[in-house]
Amino acid sequence: MKQNKGEFGTGASNGTGAKTRMKASMPLGPFSRPAMLGRAPTGGVLDRQAILLLAVQALFGIALALSGTFVPIYLWKASSSYMLVGWFTMCQYVTCGITFWLAGKWVKEYNKMNSLRTGIVLSGAFYFTVLMLGKLATSYIIPLGLLNGVALGLFWVAFDVIYFEITEPDNRDRFNGWSGLLGSGAGILAPWVSGLLITSMSGERGYQIIFTASLVILAISVVLSFWLKKRKQDGRRYSWTHGFQQLVIPGNPWRRMLPAVVAQGVREGVFLFLVGLTVYIATQNEAKLGSFTLITSFVALLSFWLVGKRLSPRNRKRAMLVGTVMNGLVILPLFYEVNFTNLLLFGIGTSIFMPLYIIPMTSRVFDLIGESQSSGGEREEFIVLREAGLTFGRVLGLSGYLIVLTQNHSPLAVVWLLFVVGSVPIIGWWMMRPLLEQETKQET
């Protein structure tokens, strides 16, 4: 899932700080660092459309926090199979990536708002289907994975394009800080309440209530989305291969950015579902998982707020290095023992340091999309390219999960898997260093 996105209900993030702009009439090189498509500086302030988009994302995040946290648990309880959960997730990732690519044409040439709303509606259809199938859901993991992948793909491709259109480099870090903060807020109470309901009610009653609640919240987010303004189409046609063609151009910054995005995807591909599953398997209690997400999401809320407030392009390089290194080191307590206490220490550490990594990472890639009038005009193609990198990385990470846990599903094997994939983003930081250094020089 997206932002995605972010484990422990912390949400996904994007981000940036103030930059000096050149006039829109000046000639722009294909990889120069000019004004964002000639739009005026915002002074770091979020306008009403940005706030409304954050509200839609928050409601979507609450629905996913209520039920999405427990879908892998629901499948695990019915099957006790790492493989079944893994293949469900693989179908979801691959379908989401393909949907991004295909829906890019719809979003660019037709109506991105309808793509956003269709994604929300299909997410509701996914939870309704799981609710109707009950324990039979384990017999339909591939169709369910496909349905959820299409829903997420349609929602996030539209969301990313709208996000790019309504933010600027000087308010993008603030938007992403709020995005992470709201995502964390959703993760504070929603999974905790879900866990209490599931454990306090007999049979499947608790799951039925939380899936139904998610449907209601998704319906509200659809209604709210009608107040988002539809931007006028610029008449450009969607190019199926434009983003990928950039990778063969010598000196193109996407040749460095895409491997960094892949590294991000490797981590996400495993962490987005395995952390919660590991907490449940270690405790055998949904309420414990709810408490885990409540505590870690509260810590993440504070961390996203602080980082979003303080981060600027001049210190992204240092912040991202600290975030990548520490997100690997916080896994070390699990090598001693996989119990709730150590998992909680790991979760709190991740919540503290994740914003230092994910905000600069997401902000810089969206800044790159808008660095010239040409690339801004192909924003949909570049957003699809970014998602292709994330999808490839997620599939790589999840393939490692399937290979490792087919051979050995002991707690130590799970910890080693988390440590290895959790350390991969350091490769992304290494690849992005020149881009971050360039940004630091321009800021000073």
Coordinates of C-alpha atoms in Angstrom, one line a residue:
M1 CA 0.0 0.0 0.0
K2 CA 0.9 3.4 -0.3
Q3 CA 1.9 5.7 1.7
N4 CA 1.9 5.1 0.8
K5 CA 1.8 4.2 3.2
G6 CA 4.0 3.8 6.1
E7 CA 3.9 1.0 8.6
F8 CA 2.4 1.3 12.1
G9 CA -0.3 3.6 10.7
T10 CA 2.2 6.4 10.3
G11 CA 1.0 7.2 6.9
A12 CA 3.0 8.2 3.9
S13 CA 4.7 11.5 3.4
N14 CA 6.1 13.9 0.8
G15 CA 8.0 17.3 1.5
T16 CA 10.3 20.5 0.8
G17 CA 11.4 24.0 1.8
A18 CA 11.8 27.5 0.2
K19 CA 13.8 28.0 -3.0
T20 CA 14.7 31.0 -5.1
R21 CA 12.9 31.0 -8.4
M22 CA 13.7 32.2 -11.9
K23 CA 11.1 33.9 -14.0
A24 CA 8.9 31.7 -16.0
S25 CA 9.9 33.4 -19.2
M26 CA 13.5 32.4 -18.9
P27 CA 14.7 29.4 -21.0
L28 CA 14.7 26.2 -19.1
G29 CA 17.1 23.3 -19.6
P30 CA 15.7 19.8 -19.3
F31 CA 17.4 19.2 -16.0
S32 CA 17.8 22.7 -14.6
R33 CA 16.6 23.9 -11.2
P34 CA 14.1 26.7 -12.0
A35 CA 10.8 27.9 -10.8
M36 CA 8.1 25.3 -10.6
L37 CA 6.2 25.9 -13.8
G38 CA 6.2 29.6 -13.2
R39 CA 3.8 29.4 -10.2
A40 CA 4.2 32.0 -7.4
P41 CA 5.9 31.1 -4.1
T42 CA 3.5 30.2 -1.4
G43 CA 5.5 31.3 1.6
G44 CA 5.2 27.8 3.0
V45 CA 1.4 28.2 3.5
L46 CA -1.1 25.5 2.5
D47 CA -4.2 26.7 0.6
R48 CA -7.7 25.4 1.0
Q49 CA -7.3 22.8 -1.8
A50 CA -4.2 21.4 -0.1
I51 CA -6.1 21.2 3.3
L52 CA -9.1 19.5 1.6
L53 CA -6.8 17.0 -0.1
L54 CA -5.2 16.3 3.3
A55 CA -8.7 15.7 4.7
V56 CA -9.6 13.2 2.0
Q57 CA -6.3 11.4 2.5
A58 CA -6.9 11.4 6.3
L59 CA -10.3 9.7 5.9
F60 CA -8.9 7.2 3.5
G61 CA -6.1 6.5 6.0
I62 CA -8.5 6.1 8.9
A63 CA -10.5 3.5 6.9
L64 CA -7.3 1.6 6.1
A65 CA -6.0 1.9 9.6
L66 CA -9.3 0.5 11.0
S67 CA -9.4 -2.6 8.7
G68 CA -6.2 -2.7 6.6
T69 CA -4.0 -3.4 9.6
F70 CA -6.0 -6.5 10.3
V71 CA -6.5 -8.0 6.8
P72 CA -3.2 -9.9 6.9
I73 CA -4.1 -11.0 10.5
Y74 CA -7.5 -12.1 9.3
L75 CA -5.9 -14.2 6.5
W76 CA -3.3 -15.6 8.8
K77 CA -5.9 -16.7 11.4
A78 CA -7.8 -18.5 8.7
S79 CA -4.7 -20.2 7.2
S80 CA -1.6 -20.0 9.5
S81 CA 0.3 -19.5 6.2
Y82 CA 3.1 -17.0 5.6
M83 CA 2.8 -17.9 1.9
L84 CA -0.9 -17.1 1.6
V85 CA -0.4 -13.7 3.1
G86 CA 2.6 -13.2 0.9
W87 CA 0.9 -14.1 -2.4
F88 CA -2.1 -11.9 -1.5
T89 CA 0.3 -9.0 -1.0
M90 CA 2.2 -9.8 -4.2
C91 CA -1.0 -9.7 -6.2
Q92 CA -1.8 -6.4 -4.6
Y93 CA 1.6 -4.8 -5.4
V94 CA 1.8 -5.9 -9.0
T95 CA -1.7 -4.9 -9.8
C96 CA -1.3 -1.5 -8.2
G97 CA 1.8 -0.9 -10.3
I98 CA 0.1 -1.9 -13.5
T99 CA -2.9 0.2 -12.6
F100 CA -0.7 3.2 -12.1
W101 CA 0.7 2.8 -15.6
L102 CA -2.7 2.2 -17.3
A103 CA -4.6 4.8 -15.3
G104 CA -2.0 7.5 -16.1
K105 CA -3.7 8.1 -19.5
W106 CA -7.1 8.5 -17.7
V107 CA -5.6 10.9 -15.2
K108 CA -3.7 13.0 -17.8
E109 CA -6.3 13.2 -20.6
Y110 CA -9.6 12.8 -18.8
N111 CA -10.7 13.2 -15.2
K112 CA -8.2 12.6 -12.3
M113 CA -11.0 13.3 -9.8
N114 CA -13.0 10.3 -11.1
S115 CA -9.9 8.1 -10.8
L116 CA -9.5 9.2 -7.1
R117 CA -13.2 8.5 -6.4
T118 CA -13.2 5.2 -8.2
G119 CA -10.2 4.1 -6.1
I120 CA -12.0 4.9 -2.9
V121 CA -15.2 3.1 -4.1
L122 CA -13.2 0.0 -5.1
S123 CA -11.5 0.1 -1.7
G124 CA -14.9 0.0 -0.1
A125 CA -15.8 -2.9 -2.5
F126 CA -12.7 -4.8 -1.3
Y127 CA -13.7 -4.6 2.4
F128 CA -17.3 -5.4 1.6
T129 CA -16.2 -8.5 -0.3
V130 CA -14.0 -9.6 2.5
L131 CA -16.9 -9.0 4.9
M132 CA -19.2 -11.1 2.8
L133 CA -16.8 -14.0 2.2
G134 CA -15.7 -14.3 5.8
K135 CA -13.4 -17.3 6.3
L136 CA -13.8 -18.2 2.7
A137 CA -11.7 -15.2 1.8
T138 CA -8.6 -17.4 2.0
S139 CA -9.9 -19.3 -1.1
Y140 CA -10.0 -16.0 -3.1
I141 CA -6.7 -14.4 -2.2
I142 CA -5.7 -13.7 -5.8
P143 CA -9.0 -12.0 -6.8
L144 CA -9.0 -10.0 -3.6
G145 CA -5.4 -9.0 -4.1
L146 CA -6.2 -7.9 -7.6
L147 CA -9.2 -5.9 -6.5
N148 CA -7.3 -4.1 -3.7
G149 CA -4.4 -3.4 -6.0
V150 CA -6.6 -1.7 -8.6
A151 CA -8.3 0.3 -5.9
L152 CA -5.0 1.6 -4.4
G153 CA -3.6 2.2 -7.9
L154 CA -6.5 4.4 -9.0
F155 CA -6.5 6.3 -5.8
W156 CA -2.8 7.0 -5.4
V157 CA -2.1 7.9 -9.1
A158 CA -4.7 10.6 -8.9
F159 CA -3.7 11.7 -5.4
D160 CA 0.0 12.0 -6.4
V161 CA -0.9 14.2 -9.5
I162 CA -3.3 16.4 -7.5
Y163 CA -0.7 16.7 -4.7
F164 CA 2.0 17.8 -7.3
E165 CA -0.4 20.4 -8.8
I166 CA -1.4 22.1 -5.5
T167 CA 2.0 22.2 -3.8
E168 CA 5.2 24.0 -4.4
P169 CA 8.8 23.4 -3.3
D170 CA 8.4 25.9 -0.5
N171 CA 5.3 24.2 1.1
R172 CA 5.9 20.6 0.1
D173 CA 7.7 19.7 3.3
R174 CA 4.9 21.2 5.3
F175 CA 2.2 19.3 3.3
N176 CA 4.2 16.1 3.9
G177 CA 4.7 16.8 7.5
W178 CA 0.9 17.2 7.9
S179 CA 0.3 14.2 5.7
G180 CA 2.5 12.0 8.0
L181 CA 1.0 13.7 11.1
L182 CA -2.6 12.9 10.0
G183 CA -1.6 9.4 9.0
S184 CA -0.1 8.9 12.5
G185 CA -3.3 10.4 14.1
A186 CA -5.4 7.8 12.2
G187 CA -3.1 5.1 13.4
I188 CA -3.3 6.1 17.0
L189 CA -6.9 5.2 17.8
A190 CA -8.3 3.3 14.8
P191 CA -6.3 0.0 15.1
W192 CA -6.5 0.2 18.9
V193 CA -10.3 0.4 18.8
S194 CA -10.3 -2.3 16.1
G195 CA -8.2 -4.6 18.3
L196 CA -10.4 -4.1 21.3
L197 CA -13.6 -4.8 19.3
I198 CA -12.1 -8.0 17.7
T199 CA -10.9 -9.4 21.0
S200 CA -14.0 -8.5 23.0
M201 CA -16.5 -10.0 20.6
S202 CA -17.0 -13.6 19.8
G203 CA -16.5 -15.1 16.3
E204 CA -16.2 -12.8 13.4
R205 CA -18.4 -10.1 14.9
G206 CA -15.5 -7.7 15.6
Y207 CA -14.1 -8.0 12.1
Q208 CA -17.6 -7.4 10.7
I209 CA -18.0 -4.1 12.6
I210 CA -14.6 -2.7 11.6
F211 CA -15.0 -3.6 7.9
T212 CA -18.4 -1.9 8.0
A213 CA -17.0 1.2 9.7
S214 CA -14.4 1.4 7.0
L215 CA -17.1 1.4 4.3
V216 CA -18.9 4.3 5.9
I217 CA -15.7 6.4 6.3
L218 CA -14.7 5.7 2.6
A219 CA -18.2 6.9 1.6
I220 CA -17.7 10.2 3.5
S221 CA -14.3 10.7 1.8
V222 CA -15.9 10.3 -1.7
V223 CA -18.4 13.0 -0.8
L224 CA -15.7 15.3 0.5
S225 CA -13.7 14.8 -2.7
F226 CA -16.4 16.6 -4.8
W227 CA -15.1 19.9 -3.3
L228 CA -11.7 19.4 -4.8
K229 CA -11.3 21.5 -7.9
K230 CA -10.7 19.8 -11.2
R231 CA -7.6 21.4 -12.9
K232 CA -8.0 22.2 -16.6
Q233 CA -6.3 19.7 -18.9
D234 CA -3.4 21.1 -20.9
G235 CA -4.2 19.1 -24.0
R236 CA -1.1 16.9 -23.9
R237 CA -1.3 13.3 -24.7
Y238 CA -0.2 10.6 -22.4
S239 CA 3.1 8.9 -23.4
W240 CA 3.3 5.3 -22.4
T241 CA 7.1 5.2 -22.4
H242 CA 8.2 8.8 -21.7
G243 CA 9.3 8.3 -18.1
F244 CA 11.2 5.1 -18.9
Q245 CA 13.0 6.9 -21.9
Q246 CA 14.7 9.2 -19.4
L247 CA 16.8 6.3 -18.1
V248 CA 18.8 6.0 -21.3
I249 CA 19.7 9.7 -21.4
P250 CA 23.3 10.3 -20.1
G251 CA 23.3 12.7 -17.1
N252 CA 19.5 12.4 -16.5
P253 CA 18.9 12.7 -12.7
W254 CA 16.3 9.9 -12.9
R255 CA 19.2 7.5 -13.5
R256 CA 20.1 8.1 -9.8
M257 CA 16.6 8.8 -8.5
L258 CA 15.0 5.6 -9.7
P259 CA 17.4 3.2 -7.9
A260 CA 16.8 5.2 -4.7
V261 CA 13.0 4.7 -5.2
V262 CA 13.5 1.0 -5.8
A263 CA 15.5 0.8 -2.5
Q264 CA 12.5 2.5 -0.8
G265 CA 10.2 -0.1 -2.3
V266 CA 12.3 -3.0 -1.1
R267 CA 11.8 -2.0 2.4
E268 CA 8.1 -1.1 2.0
G269 CA 7.3 -4.4 0.3
V270 CA 8.0 -6.3 3.5
F271 CA 7.5 -3.8 6.3
L272 CA 4.0 -2.7 5.2
F273 CA 2.5 -6.0 6.4
L274 CA 5.1 -8.2 8.1
V275 CA 5.6 -5.9 11.1
G276 CA 2.0 -6.1 12.2
L277 CA 1.8 -9.8 11.4
T278 CA 4.9 -10.4 13.5
V279 CA 3.4 -8.5 16.5
Y280 CA 0.3 -10.6 16.2
I281 CA 2.1 -13.9 16.0
A282 CA 4.3 -13.0 19.0
T283 CA 1.3 -12.0 21.1
Q284 CA -1.6 -13.9 19.6
N285 CA -3.8 -10.9 20.5
E286 CA -5.3 -8.3 18.2
A287 CA -5.7 -5.9 21.2
K288 CA -1.9 -6.0 21.7
L289 CA -1.4 -5.2 18.0
G290 CA -3.8 -2.3 18.5
S291 CA -1.8 -1.1 21.5
F292 CA 1.4 -1.4 19.4
T293 CA 0.0 0.8 16.7
L294 CA -1.4 3.3 19.2
I295 CA 1.9 3.9 20.9
T296 CA 4.1 3.9 17.7
S297 CA 1.6 6.1 15.8
F298 CA 1.6 8.6 18.6
V299 CA 5.4 8.8 18.6
A300 CA 5.3 9.1 14.8
L301 CA 2.8 11.9 15.0
L302 CA 5.2 13.9 17.1
S303 CA 8.1 13.0 14.9
F304 CA 6.4 14.0 11.7
W305 CA 5.3 17.3 13.2
L306 CA 8.7 18.2 14.4
V307 CA 10.6 17.1 11.2
G308 CA 8.0 18.7 8.9
K309 CA 8.4 21.9 10.8
R310 CA 12.2 22.0 10.9
L311 CA 13.3 20.3 7.7
S312 CA 14.5 22.3 4.7
P313 CA 16.3 21.4 1.5
R314 CA 19.7 22.5 3.0
N315 CA 19.6 19.8 5.7
R316 CA 17.8 17.0 3.8
K317 CA 21.0 15.1 3.0
R318 CA 22.1 14.9 6.7
A319 CA 18.5 14.1 7.8
M320 CA 18.1 11.3 5.3
L321 CA 21.4 9.7 6.2
V322 CA 20.5 9.6 9.9
G323 CA 17.0 8.2 9.1
T324 CA 18.3 5.4 6.9
V325 CA 21.0 4.3 9.3
M326 CA 18.8 4.4 12.4
N327 CA 15.9 2.6 10.8
G328 CA 18.3 -0.3 10.3
L329 CA 19.8 -0.2 13.8
V330 CA 16.5 -0.1 15.6
I331 CA 15.9 -3.7 14.4
L332 CA 18.8 -5.0 16.5
P333 CA 16.8 -5.6 19.8
L334 CA 14.8 -8.2 18.0
F335 CA 17.9 -10.4 17.6
Y336 CA 17.9 -10.9 21.4
E337 CA 14.2 -12.0 21.5
V338 CA 11.1 -11.4 19.5
N339 CA 8.7 -10.4 22.2
F340 CA 6.2 -7.5 22.6
T341 CA 8.7 -5.3 24.5
N342 CA 11.4 -5.5 21.9
L343 CA 8.9 -5.2 19.1
L344 CA 7.6 -2.0 20.8
L345 CA 11.2 -0.6 21.1
F346 CA 11.7 -1.4 17.4
G347 CA 8.4 0.3 16.5
I348 CA 9.1 3.4 18.6
G349 CA 12.6 3.7 17.1
T350 CA 11.2 3.4 13.6
S351 CA 8.5 6.0 14.3
I352 CA 11.1 8.5 15.5
F353 CA 13.5 8.1 12.6
M354 CA 11.2 7.3 9.6
P355 CA 10.2 10.9 9.0
L356 CA 13.9 11.8 8.6
Y357 CA 14.1 9.4 5.7
I358 CA 10.7 9.5 4.1
I359 CA 10.0 13.2 4.0
P360 CA 13.3 14.1 2.1
M361 CA 12.9 11.1 -0.1
T362 CA 9.4 11.9 -1.2
S363 CA 9.9 15.7 -1.4
R364 CA 13.0 15.4 -3.6
V365 CA 11.4 13.1 -6.1
F366 CA 8.4 15.4 -6.5
D367 CA 10.8 18.4 -6.8
L368 CA 12.5 16.5 -9.6
I369 CA 9.3 16.0 -11.4
G370 CA 8.7 19.8 -11.4
E371 CA 12.2 21.0 -12.2
S372 CA 11.4 22.2 -15.7
Q373 CA 8.4 23.1 -17.7
S374 CA 8.9 20.0 -19.8
S375 CA 8.9 17.5 -16.9
G376 CA 6.0 19.3 -15.2
G377 CA 4.0 18.8 -18.4
E378 CA 4.8 15.1 -18.2
R379 CA 4.1 14.9 -14.4
E380 CA 1.8 11.9 -14.9
E381 CA 4.5 10.0 -16.8
F382 CA 7.1 10.7 -14.1
I383 CA 4.7 9.8 -11.3
V384 CA 4.1 6.5 -13.1
L385 CA 7.9 6.1 -13.4
R386 CA 8.2 6.6 -9.6
E387 CA 5.5 4.1 -8.9
A388 CA 7.2 1.6 -11.3
G389 CA 10.4 1.9 -9.2
L390 CA 8.4 1.4 -6.0
T391 CA 6.6 -1.6 -7.4
F392 CA 9.8 -3.2 -8.6
G393 CA 11.3 -2.7 -5.2
R394 CA 8.3 -4.0 -3.4
V395 CA 8.2 -7.1 -5.6
L396 CA 12.0 -7.7 -4.9
G397 CA 11.5 -7.4 -1.2
L398 CA 8.4 -9.6 -1.1
S399 CA 10.2 -12.2 -3.3
G400 CA 12.9 -12.3 -0.6
Y401 CA 10.2 -12.8 2.0
L402 CA 8.6 -15.7 0.0
I403 CA 12.0 -17.4 -0.6
V404 CA 13.2 -17.0 3.0
L405 CA 10.0 -18.0 4.8
T406 CA 9.5 -20.9 2.5
Q407 CA 12.7 -22.4 3.8
N408 CA 12.6 -21.2 7.4
H409 CA 9.9 -19.3 9.2
S410 CA 11.5 -19.2 12.6
P411 CA 11.5 -15.8 14.5
L412 CA 15.2 -15.4 13.8
A413 CA 14.7 -15.8 10.0
V414 CA 12.0 -13.1 10.2
V415 CA 14.3 -10.8 12.1
W416 CA 17.1 -11.3 9.6
L417 CA 14.7 -10.6 6.8
L418 CA 13.6 -7.4 8.5
F419 CA 17.2 -6.3 9.1
V420 CA 18.3 -6.9 5.6
V421 CA 15.4 -5.2 3.8
G422 CA 15.3 -2.5 6.4
S423 CA 19.0 -1.6 5.6
V424 CA 18.5 -1.4 1.9
P425 CA 17.4 2.3 1.9
I426 CA 21.0 3.3 2.6
I427 CA 21.6 2.4 -1.1
G428 CA 19.0 5.0 -1.9
W429 CA 20.7 7.7 0.1
W430 CA 24.0 6.9 -1.6
M431 CA 22.4 7.2 -5.0
M432 CA 20.7 10.5 -4.1
R433 CA 23.7 12.2 -2.6
P434 CA 24.5 14.3 -5.7
L435 CA 20.9 15.4 -6.0
L436 CA 20.7 16.4 -2.3
E437 CA 24.1 18.2 -2.4
Q438 CA 22.9 20.2 -5.5
E439 CA 19.8 21.2 -3.5
T440 CA 21.9 22.3 -0.5
K441 CA 24.1 24.5 -2.7
Q442 CA 21.1 26.2 -4.3
E443 CA 19.4 26.7 -0.9
T444 CA 22.5 28.5 0.4

